[in-house]
Each structure stands twice: as C-alpha cells, then as structure tokens.
Coordinates of C-alpha atoms and ligand atoms in Angstrom, one line a residue:
X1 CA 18.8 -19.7 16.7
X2 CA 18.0 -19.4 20.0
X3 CA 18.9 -15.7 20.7
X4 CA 16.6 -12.9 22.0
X5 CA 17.4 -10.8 18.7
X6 CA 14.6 -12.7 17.2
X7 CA 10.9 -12.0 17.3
X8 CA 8.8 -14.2 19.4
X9 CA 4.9 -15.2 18.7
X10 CA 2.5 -17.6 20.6
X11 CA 0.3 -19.2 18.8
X12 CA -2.8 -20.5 21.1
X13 CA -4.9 -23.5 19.6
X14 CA -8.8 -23.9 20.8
X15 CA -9.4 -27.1 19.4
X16 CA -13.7 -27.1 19.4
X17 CA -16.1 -26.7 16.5
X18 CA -19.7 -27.1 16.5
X19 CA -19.3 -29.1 13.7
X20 CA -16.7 -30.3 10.6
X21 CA -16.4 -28.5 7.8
X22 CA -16.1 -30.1 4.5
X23 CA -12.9 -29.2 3.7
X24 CA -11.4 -29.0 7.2
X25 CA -8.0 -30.9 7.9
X26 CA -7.5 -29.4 11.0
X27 CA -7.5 -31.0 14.1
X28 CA -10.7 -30.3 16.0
X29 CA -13.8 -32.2 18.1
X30 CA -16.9 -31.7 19.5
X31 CA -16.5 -30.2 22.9
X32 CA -17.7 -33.1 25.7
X33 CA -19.0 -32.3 28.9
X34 CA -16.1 -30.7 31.0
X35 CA -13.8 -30.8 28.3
X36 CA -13.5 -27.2 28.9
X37 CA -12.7 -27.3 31.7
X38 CA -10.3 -29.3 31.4
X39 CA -8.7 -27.8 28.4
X40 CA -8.6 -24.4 30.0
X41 CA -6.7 -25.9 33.1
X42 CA -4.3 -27.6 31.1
X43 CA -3.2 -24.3 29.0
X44 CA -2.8 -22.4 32.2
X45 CA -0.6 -24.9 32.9
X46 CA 1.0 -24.9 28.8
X47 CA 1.3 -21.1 30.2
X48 CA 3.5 -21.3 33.0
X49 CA 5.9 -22.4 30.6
X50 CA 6.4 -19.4 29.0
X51 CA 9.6 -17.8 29.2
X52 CA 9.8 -15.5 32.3
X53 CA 12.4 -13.4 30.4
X54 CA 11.8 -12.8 26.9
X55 CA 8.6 -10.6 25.2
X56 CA 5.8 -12.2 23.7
X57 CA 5.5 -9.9 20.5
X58 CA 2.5 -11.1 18.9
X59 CA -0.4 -13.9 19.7
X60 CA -2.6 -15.6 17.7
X61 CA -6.1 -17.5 18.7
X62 CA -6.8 -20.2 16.1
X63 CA -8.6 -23.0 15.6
X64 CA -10.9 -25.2 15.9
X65 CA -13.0 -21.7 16.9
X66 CA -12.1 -20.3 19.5
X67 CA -15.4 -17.8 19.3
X68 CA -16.9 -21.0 20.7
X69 CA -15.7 -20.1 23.9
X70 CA -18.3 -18.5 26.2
X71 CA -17.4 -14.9 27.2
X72 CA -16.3 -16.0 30.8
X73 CA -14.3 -18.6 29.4
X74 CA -12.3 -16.3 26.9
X75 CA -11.6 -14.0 29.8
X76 CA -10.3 -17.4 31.5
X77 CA -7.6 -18.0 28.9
X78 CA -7.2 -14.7 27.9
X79 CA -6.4 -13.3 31.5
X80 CA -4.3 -16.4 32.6
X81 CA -2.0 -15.9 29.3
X82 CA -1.6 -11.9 30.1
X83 CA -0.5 -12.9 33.8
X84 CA 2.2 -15.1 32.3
X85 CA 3.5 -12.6 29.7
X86 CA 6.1 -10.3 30.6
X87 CA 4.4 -7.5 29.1
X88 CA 1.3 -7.0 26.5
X89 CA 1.6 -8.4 23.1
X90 CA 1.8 -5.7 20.6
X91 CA -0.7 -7.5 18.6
X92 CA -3.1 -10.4 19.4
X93 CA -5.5 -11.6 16.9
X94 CA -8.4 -13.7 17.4
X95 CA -10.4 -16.6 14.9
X96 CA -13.8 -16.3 15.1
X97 CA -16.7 -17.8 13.2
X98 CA -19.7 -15.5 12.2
X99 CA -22.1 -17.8 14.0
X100 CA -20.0 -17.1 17.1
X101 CA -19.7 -13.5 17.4
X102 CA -21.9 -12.0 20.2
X103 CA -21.3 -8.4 21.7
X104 CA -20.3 -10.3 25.4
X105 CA -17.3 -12.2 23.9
X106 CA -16.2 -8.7 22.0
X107 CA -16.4 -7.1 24.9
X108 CA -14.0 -9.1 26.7
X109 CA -12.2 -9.7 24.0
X110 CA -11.6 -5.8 23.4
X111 CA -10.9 -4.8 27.0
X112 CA -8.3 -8.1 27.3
X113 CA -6.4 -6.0 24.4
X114 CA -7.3 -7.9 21.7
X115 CA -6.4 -5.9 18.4
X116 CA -7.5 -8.1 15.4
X117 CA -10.8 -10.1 15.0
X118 CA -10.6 -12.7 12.1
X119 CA -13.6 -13.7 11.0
X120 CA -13.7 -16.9 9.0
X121 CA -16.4 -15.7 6.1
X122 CA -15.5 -17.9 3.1
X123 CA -18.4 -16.8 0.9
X124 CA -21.1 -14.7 0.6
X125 CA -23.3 -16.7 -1.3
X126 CA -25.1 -19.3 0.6
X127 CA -25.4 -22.5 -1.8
X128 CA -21.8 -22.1 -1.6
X129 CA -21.5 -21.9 2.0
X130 CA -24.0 -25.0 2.0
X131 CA -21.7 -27.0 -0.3
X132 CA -18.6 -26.1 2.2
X133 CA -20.3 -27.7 4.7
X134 CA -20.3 -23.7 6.5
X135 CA -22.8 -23.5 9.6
X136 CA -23.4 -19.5 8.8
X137 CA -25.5 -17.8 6.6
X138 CA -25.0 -14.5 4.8
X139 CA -27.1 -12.5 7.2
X140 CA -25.1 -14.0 10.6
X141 CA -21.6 -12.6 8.7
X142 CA -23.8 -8.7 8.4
X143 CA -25.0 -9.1 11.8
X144 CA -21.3 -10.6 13.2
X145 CA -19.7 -7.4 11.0
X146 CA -22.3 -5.0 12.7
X147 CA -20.9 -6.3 16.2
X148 CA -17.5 -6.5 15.4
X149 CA -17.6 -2.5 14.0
X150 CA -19.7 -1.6 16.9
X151 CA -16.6 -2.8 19.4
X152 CA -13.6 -1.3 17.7
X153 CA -11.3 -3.3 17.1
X154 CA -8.3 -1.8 15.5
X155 CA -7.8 -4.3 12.6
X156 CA -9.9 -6.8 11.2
X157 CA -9.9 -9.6 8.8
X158 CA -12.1 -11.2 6.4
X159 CA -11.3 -15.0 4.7
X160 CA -12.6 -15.9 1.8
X161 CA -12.6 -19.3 0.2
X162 CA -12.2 -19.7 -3.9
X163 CA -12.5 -22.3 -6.5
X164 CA -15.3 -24.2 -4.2
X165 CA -16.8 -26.6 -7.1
X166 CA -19.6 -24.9 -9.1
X167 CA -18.4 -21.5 -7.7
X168 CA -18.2 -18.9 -10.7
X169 CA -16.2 -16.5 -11.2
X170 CA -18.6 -14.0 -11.2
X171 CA -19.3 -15.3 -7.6
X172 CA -16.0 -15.1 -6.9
X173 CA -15.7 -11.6 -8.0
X174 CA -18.7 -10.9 -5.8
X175 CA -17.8 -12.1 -3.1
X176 CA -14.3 -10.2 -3.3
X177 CA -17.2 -7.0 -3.3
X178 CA -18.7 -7.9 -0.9
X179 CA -16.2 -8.1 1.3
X180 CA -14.3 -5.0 0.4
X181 CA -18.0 -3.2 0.8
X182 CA -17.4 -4.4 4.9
X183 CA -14.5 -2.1 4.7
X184 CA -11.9 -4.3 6.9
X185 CA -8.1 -3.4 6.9
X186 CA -6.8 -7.4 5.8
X187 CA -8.7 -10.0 3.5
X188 CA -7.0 -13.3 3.4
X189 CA -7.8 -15.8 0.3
X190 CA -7.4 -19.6 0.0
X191 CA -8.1 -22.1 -2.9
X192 CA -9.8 -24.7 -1.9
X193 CA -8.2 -28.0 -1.1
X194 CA -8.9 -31.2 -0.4
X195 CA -7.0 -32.6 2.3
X196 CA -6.9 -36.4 3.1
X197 CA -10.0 -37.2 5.7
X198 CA -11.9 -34.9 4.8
X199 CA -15.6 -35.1 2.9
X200 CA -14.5 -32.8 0.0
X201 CA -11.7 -35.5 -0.7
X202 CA -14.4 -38.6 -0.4
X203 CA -15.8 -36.9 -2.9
X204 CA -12.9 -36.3 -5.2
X205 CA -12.1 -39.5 -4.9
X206 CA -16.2 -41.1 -5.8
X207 CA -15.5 -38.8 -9.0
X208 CA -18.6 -36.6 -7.6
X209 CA -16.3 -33.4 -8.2
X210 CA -12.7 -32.5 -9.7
X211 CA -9.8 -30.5 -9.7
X212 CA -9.4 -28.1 -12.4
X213 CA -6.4 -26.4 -12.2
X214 CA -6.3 -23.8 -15.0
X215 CA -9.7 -23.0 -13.6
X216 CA -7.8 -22.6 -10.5
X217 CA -5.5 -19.9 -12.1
X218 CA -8.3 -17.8 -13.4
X219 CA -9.8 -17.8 -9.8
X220 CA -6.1 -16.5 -8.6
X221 CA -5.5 -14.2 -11.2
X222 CA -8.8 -12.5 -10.7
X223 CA -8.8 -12.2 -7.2
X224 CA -5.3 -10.9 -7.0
X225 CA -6.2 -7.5 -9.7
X226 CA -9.5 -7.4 -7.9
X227 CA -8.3 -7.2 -4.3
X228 CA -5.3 -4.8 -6.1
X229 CA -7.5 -2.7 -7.1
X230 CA -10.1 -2.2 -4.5
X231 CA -6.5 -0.9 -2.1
X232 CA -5.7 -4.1 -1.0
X233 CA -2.1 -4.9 -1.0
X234 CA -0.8 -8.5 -2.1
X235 CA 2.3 -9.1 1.1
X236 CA 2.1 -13.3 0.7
X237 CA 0.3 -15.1 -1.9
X238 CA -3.2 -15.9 0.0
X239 CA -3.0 -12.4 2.4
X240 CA -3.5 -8.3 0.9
X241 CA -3.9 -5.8 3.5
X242 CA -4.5 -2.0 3.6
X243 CA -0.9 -0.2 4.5
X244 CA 0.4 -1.0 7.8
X245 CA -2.6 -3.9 9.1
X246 CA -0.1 -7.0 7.7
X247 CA -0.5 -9.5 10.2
X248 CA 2.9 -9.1 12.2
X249 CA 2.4 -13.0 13.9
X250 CA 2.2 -14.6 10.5
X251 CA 5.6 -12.3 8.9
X252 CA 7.4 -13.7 12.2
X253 CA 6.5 -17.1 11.2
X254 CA 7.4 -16.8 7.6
X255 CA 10.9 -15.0 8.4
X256 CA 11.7 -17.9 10.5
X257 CA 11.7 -16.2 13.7
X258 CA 11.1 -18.4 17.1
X259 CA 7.1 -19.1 18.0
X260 CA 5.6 -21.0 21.2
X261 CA 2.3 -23.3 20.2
X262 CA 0.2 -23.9 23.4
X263 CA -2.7 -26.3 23.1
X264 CA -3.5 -29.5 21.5
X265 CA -1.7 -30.0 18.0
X266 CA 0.0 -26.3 18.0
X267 CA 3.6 -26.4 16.7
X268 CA 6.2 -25.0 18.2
X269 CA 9.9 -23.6 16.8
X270 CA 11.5 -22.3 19.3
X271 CA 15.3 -22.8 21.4
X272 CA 16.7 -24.7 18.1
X273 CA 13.7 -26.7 18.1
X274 CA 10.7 -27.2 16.3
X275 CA 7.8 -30.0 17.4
X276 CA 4.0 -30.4 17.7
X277 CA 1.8 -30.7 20.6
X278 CA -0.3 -34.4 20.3
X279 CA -3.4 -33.8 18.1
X280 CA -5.9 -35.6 21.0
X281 CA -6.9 -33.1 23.8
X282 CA -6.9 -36.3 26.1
X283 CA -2.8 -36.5 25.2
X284 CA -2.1 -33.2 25.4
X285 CA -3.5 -33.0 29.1
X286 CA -1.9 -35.7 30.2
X287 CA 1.4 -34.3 29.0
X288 CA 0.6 -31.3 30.8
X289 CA -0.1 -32.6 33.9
X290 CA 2.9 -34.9 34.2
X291 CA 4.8 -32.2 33.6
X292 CA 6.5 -33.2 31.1
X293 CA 4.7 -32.3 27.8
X294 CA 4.9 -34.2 24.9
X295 CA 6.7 -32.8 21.9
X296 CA 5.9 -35.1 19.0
X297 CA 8.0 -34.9 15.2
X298 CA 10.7 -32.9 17.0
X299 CA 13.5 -31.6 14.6
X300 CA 16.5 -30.2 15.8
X301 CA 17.0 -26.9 13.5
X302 CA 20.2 -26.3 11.9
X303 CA 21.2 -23.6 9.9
X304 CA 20.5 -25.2 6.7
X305 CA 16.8 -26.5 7.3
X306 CA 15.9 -22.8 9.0
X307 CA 17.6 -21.0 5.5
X308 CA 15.9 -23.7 3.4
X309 CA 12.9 -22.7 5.0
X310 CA 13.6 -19.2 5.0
X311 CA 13.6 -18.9 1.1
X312 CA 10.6 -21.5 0.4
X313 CA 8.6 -18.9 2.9
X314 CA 10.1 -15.7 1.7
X315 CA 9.5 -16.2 -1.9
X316 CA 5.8 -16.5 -1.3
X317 CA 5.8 -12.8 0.4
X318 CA 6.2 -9.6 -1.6
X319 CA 9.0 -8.5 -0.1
X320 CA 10.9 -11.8 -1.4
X321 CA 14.9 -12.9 -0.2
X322 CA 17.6 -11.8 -0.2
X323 CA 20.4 -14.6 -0.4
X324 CA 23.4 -12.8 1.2
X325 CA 21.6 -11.4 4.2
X326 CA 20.2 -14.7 4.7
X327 CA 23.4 -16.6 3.8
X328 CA 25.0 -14.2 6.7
X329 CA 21.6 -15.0 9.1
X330 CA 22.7 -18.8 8.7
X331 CA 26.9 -19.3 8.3
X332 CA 26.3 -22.8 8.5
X333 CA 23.8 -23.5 5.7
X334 CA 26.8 -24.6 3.4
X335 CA 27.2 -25.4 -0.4
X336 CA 23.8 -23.5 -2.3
X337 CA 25.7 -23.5 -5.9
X338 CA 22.6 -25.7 -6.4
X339 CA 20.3 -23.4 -5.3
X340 CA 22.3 -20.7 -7.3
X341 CA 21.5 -22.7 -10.6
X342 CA 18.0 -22.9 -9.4
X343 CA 17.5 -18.9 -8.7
X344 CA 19.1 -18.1 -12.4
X345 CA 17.1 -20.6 -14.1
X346 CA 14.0 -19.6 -12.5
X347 CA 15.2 -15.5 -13.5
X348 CA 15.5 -16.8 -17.0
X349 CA 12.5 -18.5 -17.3
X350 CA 10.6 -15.3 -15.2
X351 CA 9.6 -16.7 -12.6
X352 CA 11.6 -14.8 -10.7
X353 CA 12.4 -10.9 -10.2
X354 CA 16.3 -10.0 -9.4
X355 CA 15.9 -6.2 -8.2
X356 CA 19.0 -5.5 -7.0
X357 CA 20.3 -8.7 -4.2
X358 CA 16.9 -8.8 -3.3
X359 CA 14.7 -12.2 -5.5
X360 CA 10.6 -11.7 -6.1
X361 CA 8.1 -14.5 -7.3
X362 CA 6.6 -12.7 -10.9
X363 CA 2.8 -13.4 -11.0
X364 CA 3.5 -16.7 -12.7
X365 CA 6.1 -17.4 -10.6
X366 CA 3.5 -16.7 -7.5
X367 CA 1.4 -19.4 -9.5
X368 CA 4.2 -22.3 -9.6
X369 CA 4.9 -21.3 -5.5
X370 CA 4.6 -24.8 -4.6
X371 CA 6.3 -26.6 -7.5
X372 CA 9.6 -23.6 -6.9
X373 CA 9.3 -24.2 -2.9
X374 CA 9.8 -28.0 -3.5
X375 CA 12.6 -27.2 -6.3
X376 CA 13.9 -25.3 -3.8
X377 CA 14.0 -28.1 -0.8
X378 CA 15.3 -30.7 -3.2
X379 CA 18.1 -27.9 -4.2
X380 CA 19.5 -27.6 -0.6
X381 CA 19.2 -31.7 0.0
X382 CA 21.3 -32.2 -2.8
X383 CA 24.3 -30.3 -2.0
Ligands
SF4_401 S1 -14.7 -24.0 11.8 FE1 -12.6 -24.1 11.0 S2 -11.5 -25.6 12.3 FE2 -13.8 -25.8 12.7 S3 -14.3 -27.4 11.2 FE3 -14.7 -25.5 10.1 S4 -12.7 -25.1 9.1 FE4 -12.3 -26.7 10.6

C-alpha cells in the first residue's frame, strides 16, 4: 500500500457555515472571532506535513463552505498549500455555496489554478430550498452561475438534491432542466437522508415526515434517463459527467488509492493507514501545534479491508471490478470463495453484469448498492 505507484489526493476541510442545513451531518460551526485565523495557521502547519517527495495529483476543498472564506483568506490557504506541493495538482476543485460566490474569490481562486468550481445548488425551486433549510435563493444560484462562467473555470459542477419531502417529480425533473440549461460539464445527485442530529431526522422521528422508499426509486430512475439523455454520463451512482470532466480526486478515492485529509475531521488513508482528524477545530489545533496530530479511529489497512473496500466502491462506478486484477492488486486478501458465491448469485438474480472478467451493478442492481456493498463486507468477514 504504501508505494508511489499509487495516485495521491488531498483533501482540504474548511469547517464554517453561516448556518446548518437541515439535513447536514457534516461536521461544521459558526466561525468565532479569530477562529480564522487560527484555523488557517494550523493548516499551514497540517501543510508542512506533506510529503516532500511524492506528487499531489488532485485536491479537493470541501466543507463546511469553503466559499466562506474571504478572497484574501483563500489566497492564504491556497498559496501556503502550493508552496508545500512539489508541483501543481493536475486538478483542484473547490465547494462553494451560491450565496458565497463573488467575482474577488473567483479571481483568486482562478489565478491560484483552481480547475473545478462546485457549486452546492440542491434545487431550483425555492419552497424546496426553504424546507432544506438552504440560505440561497434561485436568483443568487443565476447570479453565482453568471460569475462563475464569466471567470472560466475549466470544469464545473452542479448538486442537486432529490426526494426532499413534498418534492414532485415533476420538480425533480425540472430541476434536472434547469440545471442542464446552466450548461456545466458534471452534475452530481443525492437522495436525501436523514442522518442522526440533524432537524430532518427530528422530524422523522415526531412523524412530521417519512421515508418512502419506492418513491425513492422513481426519483432515481428518473433522474438517471433524464441526466442520460440530456449527455450526461452515469460514472458512480450519485455523479454523470460530460466526456472527460469525471472528477479524477473522487475515482482515486473510490479505486482505493492513498489520500492526505488536512483540517478538522478530514480522513486520511495514506502509508497503510487510514484515520480522522478530531471533528472540534479547538482539537485539531492543539494537535497541530504539539506537533503531534491526532489521528482518531486509526485502522491499519491490510490487503483484505483495502480489496473489500475496493469492490463495495467499484461496483457503485460504471466501470465496475474486475476480481483477478484486484485479487493480483491485494495477494493477501485470502479465501473470497464466499464472495464468489455472492458475485454468481447476484449474476443470477441480475443484479450484476459479467462482461468478460470485468462485474457491473444492472440498474436494479445500482438500486440495491447498499444492501450488495454490505453483502459484500459480510462476505469477506466470513471467510
Ligand atoms: S452548507 Fe454544506 S456543510 Fe454547511 S451546513 Fe449546509 S450542507 Fe452542511
């Protein structure tokens, strides 16, 4: 595992939000006075940990929203992470919210060499928006789009949300539309759900709104021929993109390929590792300035968790497994007659394409990918 022959990512965490969203499980606060500051200090530090001899192929700015950052501060942490990498990433995409997006921070962003702007939409409509708990309206994502176009970036991304209670389908297939109409390269699509902490799940849980999850199918099933048809390509079940604008940080991740998480809560899988930073920015600094970071839930990867993983994460892409390559990536995964079982039941019940050595989730199958991911898991355990 911990050989240059793989790919390497950084993944960069900037952990503010104006507010919460609704539905939002991840981890996030209200900037306080000089927190900022302080967080900015502390990644230069997370920085100077980066290897001195090994390419950072591709970055990724998440969030939290990291278009909350002031235009001098993104030229902060954008500059001190270039001076630390051992040559420019050959791509670097960026979160932002629409209510964020001003042509300063574009500016920057484009002459740092920023080459994707990801622009957290959801929905077009705005009682939707409202009932996500969204601070943007439909006229700041036009006037963000307007921006973004006007500075060039080379790709672009649009998220959409589906399956938001009381959401139609006819909204949904409008808001699919609408999107398209904006003409970016990469749309990526979640359901909705309802994480644990969060005020959609008080809800669910008062009975105030409910799961359906057949009308949860419908809303995958039509987005998936929509977005097909409007030239979108399906490469992993939530993300399409026009030919050659697949995101290139999140393929490294989901080939299980080594990536360094700098800032509060960022995971890490990297040197036969993989860990978290603390969720609490207060944690995180101190780790950094003892010089000895924390790594919380660290797992030492073997072969058989990273081709266990491997398969769970390469079934949900388009481009599927295949067993013997990874079989020869990972000698020591051991006994998968199991798993074999699994593969041929799941071909017999078409869930599963064999084309050739290669395996491909069918739609239904695409529809089950959680249930065959955890089928998967409990094959490899039990051998
Ligand atoms: S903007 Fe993103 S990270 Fe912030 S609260 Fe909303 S969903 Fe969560």
């Amino acid at each position: 595992m911990s050989n240059n022959s793989t790919s390497l990512g950084l993944y960069c965490h900037v952990p503010f939000c104006a507010s919460t969203c609704d539905f939002c499980a991840f981890y996030q606060e209200k900037p306080r006075r000089g927190d900022l500051d302080r967080y900015l200090d502390a990644m230069n530090l997370e920085f100077a940990l980066l290897p001195k001899d090994r390419a950072v192929e591709t970055v990724f700015w998440g969030g939290g929203t990291p278009g909350l950052l002031a235009a001098k501060d993104l030229e902060r942490l954008g500059r001190n992470m270039l001076d630390r990498l051992v040559q420019p990433p050959v791509e670097w995409s960026i979160e932002m919210a629409p209510s964020t997006v001003k042509a300063d921070k574009l500016a920057v962003l484009k002459d740092m060499g920023v080459t994707r702007i990801s622009m957290g939409v959801q929905s077009f409509h705005p009682g939707l928006l409202d009932s996500l708990g969204r601070l943007h309206n439909p006229k700041q994502i036009y006037k963000a789009w307007e921006l973004i176009q006007e500075a060039g970036f080379p790709q672009t991304n649009l998220d959409l949300i589906f399956a938001i209670p009381n959401q139609s389908l006819e909204q949904w297939e409008q808001d699919i539309n609408k999107a398209a109409d904006l003409g970016p390269n990469h749309i990526s699509t979640y359901c909705l759900t309802f994480e644990e902490d969060t005020a959609l799940y008080v809800k669910l849980a008062k009975g105030q709104i409910r799961i359906d999850e057949e009308r949860e199918v419908r809303f995958y099933e039509n987005g998936w021929q929509q977005l097909e048809s409007l030239g979108y390509q399906q490469y992993e079940i939530s993300n399409f993109a026009r030919p050659g604008s697949a995101c290139l940080h999140n393929l490294n991740t989901w080939r299980m390929q080594e990536w360094i998480g700098c800032g509060p809560s960022s995971a890490s899988q990297y040197e036969g590792e993989r860990y978290q930073r603390p969720a609490n920015l207060d944690h995180w600094i101190n780790g950094m300035l003892s010089g000895d970071p924390l790594k919380e839930e660290k797992l030492i990867l073997d072969d058989r968790i990273l081709f266990t993983d491997s398969v769970v994460f390469g079934l949900r892409m388009d481009e599927g497994i295949h067993l013997e390559k990874l079989s020869g990536r990972f000698p020591g995964a051991g006994n998968m007659e199991k798993l074999h079982c699994l593969v041929d039941r799941l071909v017999r019940e078409k869930l599963l394409y064999k084309e050739a050595a290669n395996y491909r989730l069918s739609g239904k199958g695409k529809l089950l990918a959680d249930a065959i991911g955890s089928e998967v898991i409990e094959a490899m355990d039990a051998t």
